[in-house]
Short mmCIF file of C-alpha atoms in Angstrom, two decimals:
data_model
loop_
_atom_site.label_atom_id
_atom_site.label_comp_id
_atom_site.label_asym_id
_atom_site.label_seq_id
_atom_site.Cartn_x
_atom_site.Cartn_y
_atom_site.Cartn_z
CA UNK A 28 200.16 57.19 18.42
CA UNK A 29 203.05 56.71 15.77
CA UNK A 30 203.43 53.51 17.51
CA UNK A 31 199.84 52.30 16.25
CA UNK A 32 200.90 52.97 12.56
CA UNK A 33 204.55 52.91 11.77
CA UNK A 34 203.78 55.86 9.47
CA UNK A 35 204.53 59.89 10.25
CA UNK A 36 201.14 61.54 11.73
CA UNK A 37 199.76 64.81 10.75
CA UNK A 38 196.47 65.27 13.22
CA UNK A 39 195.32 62.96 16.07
CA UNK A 40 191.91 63.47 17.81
CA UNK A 41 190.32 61.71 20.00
CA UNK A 42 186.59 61.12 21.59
CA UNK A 43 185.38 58.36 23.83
CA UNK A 44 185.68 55.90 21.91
CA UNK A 45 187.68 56.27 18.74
CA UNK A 46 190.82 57.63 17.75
CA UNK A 47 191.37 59.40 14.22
CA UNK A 48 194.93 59.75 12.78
CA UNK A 49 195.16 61.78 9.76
CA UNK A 50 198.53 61.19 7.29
CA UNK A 51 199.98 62.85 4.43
CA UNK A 52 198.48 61.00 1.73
CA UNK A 53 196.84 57.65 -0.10
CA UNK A 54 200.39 55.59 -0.15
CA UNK A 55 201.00 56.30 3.80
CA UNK A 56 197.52 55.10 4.38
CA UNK A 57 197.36 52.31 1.95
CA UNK A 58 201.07 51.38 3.08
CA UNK A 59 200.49 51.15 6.80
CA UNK A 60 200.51 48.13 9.00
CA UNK A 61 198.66 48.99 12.15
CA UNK A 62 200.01 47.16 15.23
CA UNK A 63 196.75 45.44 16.16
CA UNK A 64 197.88 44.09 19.81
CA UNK A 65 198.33 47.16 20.65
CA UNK A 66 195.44 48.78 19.82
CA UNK A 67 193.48 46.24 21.46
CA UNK A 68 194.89 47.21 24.48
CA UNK A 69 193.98 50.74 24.50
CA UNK A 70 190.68 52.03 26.46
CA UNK A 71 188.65 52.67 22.86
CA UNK A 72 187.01 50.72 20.20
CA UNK A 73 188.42 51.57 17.52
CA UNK A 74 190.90 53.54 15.19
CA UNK A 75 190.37 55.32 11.67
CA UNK A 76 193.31 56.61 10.00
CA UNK A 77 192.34 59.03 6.97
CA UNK A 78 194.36 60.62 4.20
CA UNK A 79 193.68 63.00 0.99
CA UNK A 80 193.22 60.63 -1.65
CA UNK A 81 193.72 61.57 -5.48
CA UNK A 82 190.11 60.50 -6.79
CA UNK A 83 188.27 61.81 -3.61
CA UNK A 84 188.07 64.34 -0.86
CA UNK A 85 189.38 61.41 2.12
CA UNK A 86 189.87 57.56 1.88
CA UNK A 87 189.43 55.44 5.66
CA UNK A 88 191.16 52.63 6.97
CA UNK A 89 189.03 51.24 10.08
CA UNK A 90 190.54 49.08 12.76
CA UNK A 91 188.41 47.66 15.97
CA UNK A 92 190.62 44.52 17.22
CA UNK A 93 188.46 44.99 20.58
CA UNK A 94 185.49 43.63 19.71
CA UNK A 95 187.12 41.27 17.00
CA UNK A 96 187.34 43.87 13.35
CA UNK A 97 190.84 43.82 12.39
CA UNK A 98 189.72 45.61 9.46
CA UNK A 99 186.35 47.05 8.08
CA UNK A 100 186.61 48.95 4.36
CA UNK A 101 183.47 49.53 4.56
CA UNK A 102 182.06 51.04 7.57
CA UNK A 103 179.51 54.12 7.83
CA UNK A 104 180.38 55.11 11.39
CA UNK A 105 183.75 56.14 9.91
CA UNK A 106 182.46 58.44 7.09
CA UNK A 107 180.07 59.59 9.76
CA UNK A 108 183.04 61.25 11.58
CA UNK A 109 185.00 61.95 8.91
CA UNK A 110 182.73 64.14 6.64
CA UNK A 111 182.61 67.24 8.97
CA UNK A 112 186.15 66.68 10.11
CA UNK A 113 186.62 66.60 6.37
CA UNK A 114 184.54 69.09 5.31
CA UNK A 115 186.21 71.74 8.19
CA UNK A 116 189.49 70.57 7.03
CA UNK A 117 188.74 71.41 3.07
CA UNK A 118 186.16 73.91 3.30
CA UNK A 119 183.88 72.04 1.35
CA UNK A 120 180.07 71.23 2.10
CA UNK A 121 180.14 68.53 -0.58
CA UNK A 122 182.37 65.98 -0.82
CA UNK A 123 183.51 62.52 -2.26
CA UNK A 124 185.04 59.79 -0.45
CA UNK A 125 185.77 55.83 -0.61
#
């Protein structure tokens, strides 16, 4: 997986179709350069990598070279994953993201 974002790694999970990387912070994520040819190689859609971000809960980066997204900032299926992961992770029912 450290291969898909040049950057260290703190979680990586996995379901059928997605993976989700989770770095130390907003300047990791911000900072990364996914390797896109790569990741369109792999048997899943697509890839969200999430950090702690210092105006909100989690920030997403979305990635889906398979079916042609290099990069979406704004997609809902990611925050759909990521707010329970999130809110496990922080122990928080409400929570603020971008």
């Amino acid at each position: 997986m450290q291969e898909l974002v040049n950057v260290p790694l703190l979680k990586v999970a996995k379901n059928s179709d997605r993976y989700l990387i989770e770095v130390a912070n907003e300047e990791l994520l911000k900072g990364l350069v996914p390797n896109l040819n790569l990741l369109a190689t792999l048997p899943i859609t697509d890839l969200v990598v999430t950090s702690p971000a210092t105006k909100y809960d989690f920030i997403p980066r979305y990635f889906a070279p398979r079916i042609g997204i290099e990069e979406n900032f704004v997609t809902g299926s990611a925050h759909c994953g990521l707010a329970p992961y999130s809110s496990q992770r922080l122990s928080e029912k409400q929570l603020y993201a971008f």
